[in-house]
Short mmCIF file of C-alpha atoms and ligand atoms in Angstrom, two decimals:
data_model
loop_
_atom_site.label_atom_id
_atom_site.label_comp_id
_atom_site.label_asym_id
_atom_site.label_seq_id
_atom_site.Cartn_x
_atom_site.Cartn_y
_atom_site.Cartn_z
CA UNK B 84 100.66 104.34 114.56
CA UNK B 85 103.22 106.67 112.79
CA UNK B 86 106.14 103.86 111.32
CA UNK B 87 109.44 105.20 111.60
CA UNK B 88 111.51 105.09 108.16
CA UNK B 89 115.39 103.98 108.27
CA UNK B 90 117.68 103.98 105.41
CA UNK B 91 120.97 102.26 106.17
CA UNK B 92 123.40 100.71 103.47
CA UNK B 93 124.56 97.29 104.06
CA UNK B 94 128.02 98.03 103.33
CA UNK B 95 128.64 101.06 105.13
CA UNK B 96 126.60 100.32 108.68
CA UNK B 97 125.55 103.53 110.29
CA UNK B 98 125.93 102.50 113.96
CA UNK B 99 124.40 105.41 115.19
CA UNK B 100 121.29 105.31 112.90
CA UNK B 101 121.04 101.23 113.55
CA UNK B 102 121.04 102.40 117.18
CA UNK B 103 118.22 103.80 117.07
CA UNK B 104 115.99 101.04 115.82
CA UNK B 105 117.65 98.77 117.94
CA UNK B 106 116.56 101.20 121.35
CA UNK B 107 112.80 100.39 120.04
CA UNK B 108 113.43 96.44 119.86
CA UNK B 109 114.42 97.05 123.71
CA UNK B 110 111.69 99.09 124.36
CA UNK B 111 109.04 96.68 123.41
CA UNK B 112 108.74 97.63 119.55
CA UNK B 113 108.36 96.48 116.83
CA UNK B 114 110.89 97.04 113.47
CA UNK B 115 111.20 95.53 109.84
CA UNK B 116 114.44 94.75 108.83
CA UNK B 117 116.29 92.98 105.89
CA UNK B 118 118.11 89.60 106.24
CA UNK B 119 119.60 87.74 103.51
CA UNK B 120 116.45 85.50 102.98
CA UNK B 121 113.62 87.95 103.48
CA UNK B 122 112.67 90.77 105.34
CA UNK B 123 111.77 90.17 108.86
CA UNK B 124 109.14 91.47 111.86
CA UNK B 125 111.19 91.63 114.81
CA UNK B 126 110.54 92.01 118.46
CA UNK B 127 112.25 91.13 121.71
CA UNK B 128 111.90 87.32 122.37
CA UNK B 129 111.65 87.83 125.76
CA UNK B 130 109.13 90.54 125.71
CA UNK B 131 105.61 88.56 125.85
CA UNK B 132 103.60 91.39 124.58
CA UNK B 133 105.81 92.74 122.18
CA UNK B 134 106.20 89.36 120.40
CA UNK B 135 102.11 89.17 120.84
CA UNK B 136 102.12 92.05 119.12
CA UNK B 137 103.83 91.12 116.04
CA UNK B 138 100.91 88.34 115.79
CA UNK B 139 98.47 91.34 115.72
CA UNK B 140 100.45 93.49 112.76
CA UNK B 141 100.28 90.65 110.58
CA UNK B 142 96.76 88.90 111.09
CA UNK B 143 99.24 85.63 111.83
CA UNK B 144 97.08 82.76 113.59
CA UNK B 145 98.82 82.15 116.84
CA UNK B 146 99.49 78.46 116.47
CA UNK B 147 102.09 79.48 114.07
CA UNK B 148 105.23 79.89 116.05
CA UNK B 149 108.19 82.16 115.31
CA UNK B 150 112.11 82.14 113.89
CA UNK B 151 114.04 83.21 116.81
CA UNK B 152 117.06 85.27 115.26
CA UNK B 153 120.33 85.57 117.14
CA UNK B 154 124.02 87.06 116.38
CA UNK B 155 126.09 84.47 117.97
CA UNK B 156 126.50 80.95 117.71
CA UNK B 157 126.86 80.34 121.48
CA UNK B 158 123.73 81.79 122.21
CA UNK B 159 121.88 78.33 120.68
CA UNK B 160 122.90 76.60 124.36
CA UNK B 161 121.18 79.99 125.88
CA UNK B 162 117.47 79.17 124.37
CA UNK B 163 117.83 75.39 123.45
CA UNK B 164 118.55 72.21 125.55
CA UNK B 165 119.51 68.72 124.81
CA UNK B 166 121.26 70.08 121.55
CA UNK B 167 122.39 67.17 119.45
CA UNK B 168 126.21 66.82 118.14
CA UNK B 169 124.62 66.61 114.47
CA UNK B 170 122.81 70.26 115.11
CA UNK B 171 125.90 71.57 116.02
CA UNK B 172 127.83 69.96 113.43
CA UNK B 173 124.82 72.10 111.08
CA UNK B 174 124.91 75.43 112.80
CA UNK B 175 128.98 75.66 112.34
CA UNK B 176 128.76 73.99 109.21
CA UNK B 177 125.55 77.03 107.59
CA UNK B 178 125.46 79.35 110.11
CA UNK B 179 125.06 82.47 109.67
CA UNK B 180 122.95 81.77 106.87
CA UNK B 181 119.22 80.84 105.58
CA UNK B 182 118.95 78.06 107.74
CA UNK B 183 116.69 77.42 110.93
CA UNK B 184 117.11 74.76 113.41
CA UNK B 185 114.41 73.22 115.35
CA UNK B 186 115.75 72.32 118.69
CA UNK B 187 114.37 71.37 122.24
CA UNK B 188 113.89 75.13 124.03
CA UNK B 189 114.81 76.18 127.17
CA UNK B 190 111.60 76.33 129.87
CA UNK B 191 111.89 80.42 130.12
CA UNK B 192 111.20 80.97 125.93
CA UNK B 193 107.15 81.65 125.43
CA UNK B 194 105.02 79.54 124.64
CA UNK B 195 103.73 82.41 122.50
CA UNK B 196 106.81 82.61 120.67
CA UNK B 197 107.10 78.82 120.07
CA UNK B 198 103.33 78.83 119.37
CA UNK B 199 102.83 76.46 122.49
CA UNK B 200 105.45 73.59 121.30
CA UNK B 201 108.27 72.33 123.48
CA UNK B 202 110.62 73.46 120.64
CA UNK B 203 112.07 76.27 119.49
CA UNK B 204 113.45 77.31 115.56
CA UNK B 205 116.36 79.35 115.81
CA UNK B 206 118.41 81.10 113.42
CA UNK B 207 121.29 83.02 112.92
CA UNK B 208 121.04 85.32 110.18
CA UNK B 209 123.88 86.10 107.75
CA UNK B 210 122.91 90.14 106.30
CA UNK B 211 125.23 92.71 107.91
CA UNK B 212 122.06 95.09 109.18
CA UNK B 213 120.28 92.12 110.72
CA UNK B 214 122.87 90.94 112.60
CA UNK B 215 124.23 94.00 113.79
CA UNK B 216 121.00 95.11 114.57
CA UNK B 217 120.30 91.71 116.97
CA UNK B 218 123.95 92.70 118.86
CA UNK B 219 122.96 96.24 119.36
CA UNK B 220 120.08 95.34 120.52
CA UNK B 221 121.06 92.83 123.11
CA UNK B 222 118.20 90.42 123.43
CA UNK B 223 116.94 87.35 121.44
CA UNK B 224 114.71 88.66 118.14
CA UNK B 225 111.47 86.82 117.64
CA UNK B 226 110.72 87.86 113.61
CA UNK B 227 108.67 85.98 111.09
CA UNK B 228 108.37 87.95 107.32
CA UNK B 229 107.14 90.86 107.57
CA UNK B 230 104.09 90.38 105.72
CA UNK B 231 100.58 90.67 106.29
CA UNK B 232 99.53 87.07 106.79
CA UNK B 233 98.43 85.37 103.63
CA UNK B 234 100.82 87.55 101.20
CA UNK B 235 104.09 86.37 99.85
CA UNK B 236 106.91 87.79 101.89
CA UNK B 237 108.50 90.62 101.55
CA UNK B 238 112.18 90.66 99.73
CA UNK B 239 112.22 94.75 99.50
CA UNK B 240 111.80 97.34 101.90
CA UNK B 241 108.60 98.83 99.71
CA UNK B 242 106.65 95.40 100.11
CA UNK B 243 107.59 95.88 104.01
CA UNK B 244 105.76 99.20 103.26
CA UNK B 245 102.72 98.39 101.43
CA UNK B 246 101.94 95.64 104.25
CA UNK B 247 102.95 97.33 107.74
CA UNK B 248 102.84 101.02 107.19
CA UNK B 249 101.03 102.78 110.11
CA UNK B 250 100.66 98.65 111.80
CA UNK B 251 104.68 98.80 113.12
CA UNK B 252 107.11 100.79 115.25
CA UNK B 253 109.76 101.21 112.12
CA UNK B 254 110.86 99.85 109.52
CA UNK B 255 114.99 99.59 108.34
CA UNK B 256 115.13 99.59 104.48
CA UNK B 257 118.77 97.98 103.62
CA UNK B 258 118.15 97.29 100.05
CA UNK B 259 116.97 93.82 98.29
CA UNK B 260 117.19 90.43 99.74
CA UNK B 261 119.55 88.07 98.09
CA UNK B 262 118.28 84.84 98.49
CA UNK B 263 114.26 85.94 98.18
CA UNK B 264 113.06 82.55 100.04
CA UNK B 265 112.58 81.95 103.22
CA UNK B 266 114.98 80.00 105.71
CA UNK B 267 115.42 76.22 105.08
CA UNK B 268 114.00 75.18 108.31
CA UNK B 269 115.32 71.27 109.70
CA UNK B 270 113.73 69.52 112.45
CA UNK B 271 116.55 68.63 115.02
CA UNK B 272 114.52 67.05 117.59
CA UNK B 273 114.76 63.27 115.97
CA UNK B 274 117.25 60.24 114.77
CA UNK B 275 118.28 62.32 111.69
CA UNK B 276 117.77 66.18 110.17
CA UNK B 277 114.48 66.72 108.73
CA UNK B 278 114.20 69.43 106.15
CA UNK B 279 110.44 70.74 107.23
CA UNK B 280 110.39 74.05 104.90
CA UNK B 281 113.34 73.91 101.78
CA UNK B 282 115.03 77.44 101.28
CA UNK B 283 118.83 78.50 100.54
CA UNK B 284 120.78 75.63 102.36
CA UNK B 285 119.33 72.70 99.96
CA UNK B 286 118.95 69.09 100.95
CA UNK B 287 122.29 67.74 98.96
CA UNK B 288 124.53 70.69 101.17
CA UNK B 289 122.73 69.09 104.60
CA UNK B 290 123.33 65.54 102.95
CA UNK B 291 127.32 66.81 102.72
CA UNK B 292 127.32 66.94 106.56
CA UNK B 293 124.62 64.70 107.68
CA UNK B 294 124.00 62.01 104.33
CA UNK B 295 121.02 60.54 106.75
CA UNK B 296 119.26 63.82 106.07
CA UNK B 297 115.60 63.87 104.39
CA UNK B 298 112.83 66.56 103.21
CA UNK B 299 109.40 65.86 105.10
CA UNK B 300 106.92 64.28 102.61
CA UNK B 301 104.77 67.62 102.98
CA UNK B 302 107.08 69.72 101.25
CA UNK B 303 106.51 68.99 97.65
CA UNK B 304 102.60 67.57 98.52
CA UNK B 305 99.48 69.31 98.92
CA UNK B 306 98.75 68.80 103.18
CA UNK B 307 96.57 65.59 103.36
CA UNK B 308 94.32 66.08 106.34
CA UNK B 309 94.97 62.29 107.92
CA UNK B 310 98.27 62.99 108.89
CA UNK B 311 99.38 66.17 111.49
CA UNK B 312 101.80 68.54 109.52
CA UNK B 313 105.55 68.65 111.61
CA UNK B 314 105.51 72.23 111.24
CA UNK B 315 102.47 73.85 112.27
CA UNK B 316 103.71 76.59 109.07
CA UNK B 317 102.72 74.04 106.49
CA UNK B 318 99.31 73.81 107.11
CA UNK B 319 98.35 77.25 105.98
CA UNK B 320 97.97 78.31 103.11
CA UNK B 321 100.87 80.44 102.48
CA UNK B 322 101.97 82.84 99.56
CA UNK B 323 99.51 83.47 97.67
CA UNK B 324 98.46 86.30 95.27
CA UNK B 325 95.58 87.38 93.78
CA UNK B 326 95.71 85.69 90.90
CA UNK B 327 94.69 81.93 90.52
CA UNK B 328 98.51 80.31 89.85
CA UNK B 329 98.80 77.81 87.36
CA UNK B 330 102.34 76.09 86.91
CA UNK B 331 103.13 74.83 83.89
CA UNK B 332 106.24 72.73 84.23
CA UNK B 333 108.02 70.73 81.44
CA UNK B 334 110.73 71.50 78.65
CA UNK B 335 111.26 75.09 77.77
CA UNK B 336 110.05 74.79 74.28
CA UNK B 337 106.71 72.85 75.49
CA UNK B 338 106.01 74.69 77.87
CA UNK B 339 106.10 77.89 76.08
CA UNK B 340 103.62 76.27 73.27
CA UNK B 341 101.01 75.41 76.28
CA UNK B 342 101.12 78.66 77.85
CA UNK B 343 100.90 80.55 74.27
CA UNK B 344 97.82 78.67 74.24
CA UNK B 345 96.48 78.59 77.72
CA UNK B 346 97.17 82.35 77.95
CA UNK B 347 95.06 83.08 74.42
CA UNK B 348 92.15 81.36 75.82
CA UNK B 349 92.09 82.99 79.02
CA UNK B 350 92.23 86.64 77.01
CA UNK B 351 88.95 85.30 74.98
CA UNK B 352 87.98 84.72 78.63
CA UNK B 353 87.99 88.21 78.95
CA UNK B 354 90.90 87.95 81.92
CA UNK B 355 93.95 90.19 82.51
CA UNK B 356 96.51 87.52 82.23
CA UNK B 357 100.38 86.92 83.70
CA UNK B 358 102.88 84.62 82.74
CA UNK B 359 106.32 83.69 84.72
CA UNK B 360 109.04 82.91 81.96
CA UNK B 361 112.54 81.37 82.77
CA UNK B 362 114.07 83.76 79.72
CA UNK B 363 113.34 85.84 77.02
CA UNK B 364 110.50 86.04 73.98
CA UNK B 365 108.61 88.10 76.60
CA UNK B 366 106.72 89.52 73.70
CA UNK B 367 105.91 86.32 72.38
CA UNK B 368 103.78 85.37 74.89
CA UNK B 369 99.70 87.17 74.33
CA UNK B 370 99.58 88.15 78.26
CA UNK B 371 98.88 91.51 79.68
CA UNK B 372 102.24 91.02 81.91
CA UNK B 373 105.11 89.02 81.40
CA UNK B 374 108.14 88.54 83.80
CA UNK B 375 111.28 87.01 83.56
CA UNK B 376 112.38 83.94 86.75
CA UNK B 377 116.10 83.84 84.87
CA UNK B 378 117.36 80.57 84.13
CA UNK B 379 119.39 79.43 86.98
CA UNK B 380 117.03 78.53 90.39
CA UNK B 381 118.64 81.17 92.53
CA UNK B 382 117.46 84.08 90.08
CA UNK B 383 114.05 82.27 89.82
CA UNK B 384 113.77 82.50 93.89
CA UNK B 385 115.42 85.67 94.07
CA UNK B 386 112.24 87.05 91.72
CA UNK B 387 109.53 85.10 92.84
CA UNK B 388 107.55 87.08 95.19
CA UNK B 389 108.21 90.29 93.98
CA UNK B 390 106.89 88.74 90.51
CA UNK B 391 103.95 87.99 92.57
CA UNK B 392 103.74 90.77 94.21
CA UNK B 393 103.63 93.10 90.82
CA UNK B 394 101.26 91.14 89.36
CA UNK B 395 98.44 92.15 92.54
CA UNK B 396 99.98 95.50 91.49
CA UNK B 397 98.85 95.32 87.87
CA UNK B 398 95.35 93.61 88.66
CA UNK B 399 96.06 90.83 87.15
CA UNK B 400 93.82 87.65 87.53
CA UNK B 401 94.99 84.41 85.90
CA UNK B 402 98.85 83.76 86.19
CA UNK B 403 100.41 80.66 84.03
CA UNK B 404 104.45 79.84 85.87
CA UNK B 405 107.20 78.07 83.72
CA UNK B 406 108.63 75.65 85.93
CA UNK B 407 110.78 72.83 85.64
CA UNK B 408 111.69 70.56 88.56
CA UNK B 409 115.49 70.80 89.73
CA UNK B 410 117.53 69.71 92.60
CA UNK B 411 119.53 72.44 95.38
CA UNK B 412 117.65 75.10 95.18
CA UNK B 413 115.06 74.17 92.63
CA UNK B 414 113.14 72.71 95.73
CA UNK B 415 112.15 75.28 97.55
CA UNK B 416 111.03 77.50 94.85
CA UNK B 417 108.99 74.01 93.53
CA UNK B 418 107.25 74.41 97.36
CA UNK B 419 106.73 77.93 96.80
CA UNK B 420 105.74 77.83 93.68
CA UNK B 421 102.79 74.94 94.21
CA UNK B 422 101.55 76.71 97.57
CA UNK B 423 101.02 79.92 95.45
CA UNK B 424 99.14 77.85 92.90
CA UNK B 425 97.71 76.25 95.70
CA UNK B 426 98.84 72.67 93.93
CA UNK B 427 97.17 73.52 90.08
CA UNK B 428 100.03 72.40 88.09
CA UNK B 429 100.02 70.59 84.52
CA UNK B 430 103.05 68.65 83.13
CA UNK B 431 103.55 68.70 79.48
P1 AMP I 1497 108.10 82.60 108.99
O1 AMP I 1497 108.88 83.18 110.11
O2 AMP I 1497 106.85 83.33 108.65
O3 AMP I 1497 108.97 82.40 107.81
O4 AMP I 1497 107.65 81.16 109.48
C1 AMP I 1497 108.46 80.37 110.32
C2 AMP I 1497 108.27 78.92 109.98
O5 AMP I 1497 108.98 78.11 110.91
C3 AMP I 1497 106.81 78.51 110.05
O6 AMP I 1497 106.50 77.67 108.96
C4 AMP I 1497 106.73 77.78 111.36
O7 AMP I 1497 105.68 76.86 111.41
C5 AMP I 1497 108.11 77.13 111.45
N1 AMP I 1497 108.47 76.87 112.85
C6 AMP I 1497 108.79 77.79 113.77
N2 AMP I 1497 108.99 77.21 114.97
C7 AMP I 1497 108.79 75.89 114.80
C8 AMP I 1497 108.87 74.75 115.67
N3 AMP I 1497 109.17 74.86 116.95
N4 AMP I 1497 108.59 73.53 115.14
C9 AMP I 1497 108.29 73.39 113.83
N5 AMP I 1497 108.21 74.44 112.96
C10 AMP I 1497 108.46 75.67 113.43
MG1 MG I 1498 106.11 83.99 106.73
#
């Protein structure tokens, strides 16, 4: 399949060009395009084999149901029923924005979108491109990240590239995601909000709307097989790289002693060797590839999987993560973080 290349600026929307992508969304398509959590794989909701096909670009089991992305607040009541006051009071409170509400769907949205569950997740994305892309197109867009299955998700058009050339229809490159997680997803369907995946809208902003608000107990715990995950998502194994992740999670100062160390014996190991810093001493550290998180959480999940994603690039095997547990938005990249390591974390 030849992928069709777009180049539009987020700040200066060429209509005309956006058009163009959006006429392949109608025609059954399927097009990569940039929101302000990650980049998406779109297709018409309503278009059975179009969103079946999106299952087949990225290798994506099909119990794993999709985000169903809309412009317009209104058009909730057009896919959900039974929606309760507090989701509303949620949607007008983040939306648009990173966040994803499960809700009760309406009997025409497939099964194969919803992964057969009488629920739907919907969101209502916040980047210019995406947005105007979901108007001009006119329908309902079923788009989980545009990854290959397995890989961290993309939060820049070449990532889009290096998993779906030749697999989609076209992709729209609009520059570098802001927030770099995915959507906070929240379970809407019970007594209070349940915060299934963390991402951009934290727990304490939810709490400001809805105090009786909670995070599942499977978001910062490895899946234990005696009890059914809520969100069919969380019981793959999700973002990860190459490399075996190991965080390392503590003071600043300790932790940079134990990964001095830990790195040094995985060189006499003979391993090409990564290390995640929050800030600074890069050359301190005796790895073949050191990159910087920043200090604040939002610069940390803004980098993540693109840090992940170069160190694949560099062929790099062992990987040791600073980390140090936070509140807001220090959650979700703790989730992301321990699914990449796939739970190998030491506390000093
Ligand atoms: P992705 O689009 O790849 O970021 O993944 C979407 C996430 O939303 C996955 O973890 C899904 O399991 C979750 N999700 C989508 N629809 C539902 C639903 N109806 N109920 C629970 N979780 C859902
Ligand atoms: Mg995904």
């Amino acid at each position: 399949m030849n992928t069709q290349m777009i180049k539009i600026n987020p700040e200066e929307i060429d209509k005309n060009t956006l058009k163009e992508a959006a006429k392949i969304l109608g025609e059954g398509g399927l097009v990569a395009f940039p929101t302000e959590t990650v980049y998406g794989l779109g297709a018409n909701a309503l278009d059975e084999d179009a969103v079946k096909g999106i299952f087949v670009a990225k290798g994506r089991p099909s119990d794993n149901p999709l985000i169903v992305h809309i412009a317009e607040k209104d058009d909730v009541y057009k896919i959900a029923i039974n929606v309760p006051q507090m989701a509303q009071k949620l949607i007008d409170a983040f939306s648009p924005g990173p966040l994803t509400v499960i809700l009760k769907k309406q009997p025409f949205v497939s099964s194969i979108v919803t992964g057969g569950l009488d629920t739907v997740a919907i969101r209502i994305p916040a980047h210019p491109i995406a947005r105007e892309l979901i108007r001009l197109s006119g329908v309902p867009v079923a788009a989980p990240s545009a990854n290959l299955s397995g890989k961290p998700s993309p939060t820049m058009a070449k990532h889009v590239i290096e998993d779906m050339n030749g697999r989609i229809d076209c992709i729209i490159d609009g520059g570098p995601c802001s927030v770099g997680l995915e959507s906070t997803v929240v379970d809407m369907t019970g007594q209070c909000p349940v915060i299934l995946r963390p991402g951009g809208v934290t727990l304490e902003d939810i709490k400001q709307i809805i105090p009786t608000a909670l995070l599942d107990s499977h978001v910062l715990s490895s899946i234990s097989s005696a009890e059914a995950p809520r969100s069919p998502g969380m019981k793959y194994k999700h973002y990860a790289p190459k490399a075996e992740v190991t965080v390392v999670e503590g003071e600043h100062t300790k932790v940079r002693e134990k990964i001095r160390q830990l790195c040094s014996l995985a060189k006499a190991d003979g391993k090409k060797v990564g290390v995640i810093v929050r800030y600074g001493e890069e050359a301190s550290y005796p790895a073949d590839c050191v990159l910087t998180a920043g200090y604040e959480s939002t610069s940390y999940a803004a980098s993540l999987f693109a840090n992940l994603r170069k160190f694949d690039e560099n062929g790099i095997e062992v990987v040791f993560a600073e980390f140090k547990s936070e509140a807001g938005m220090g959650v979700a990249v703790q989730n992301r973080l321990y699914k990449a390591a796939n739970n190998r974390v030491i506390h000093v």
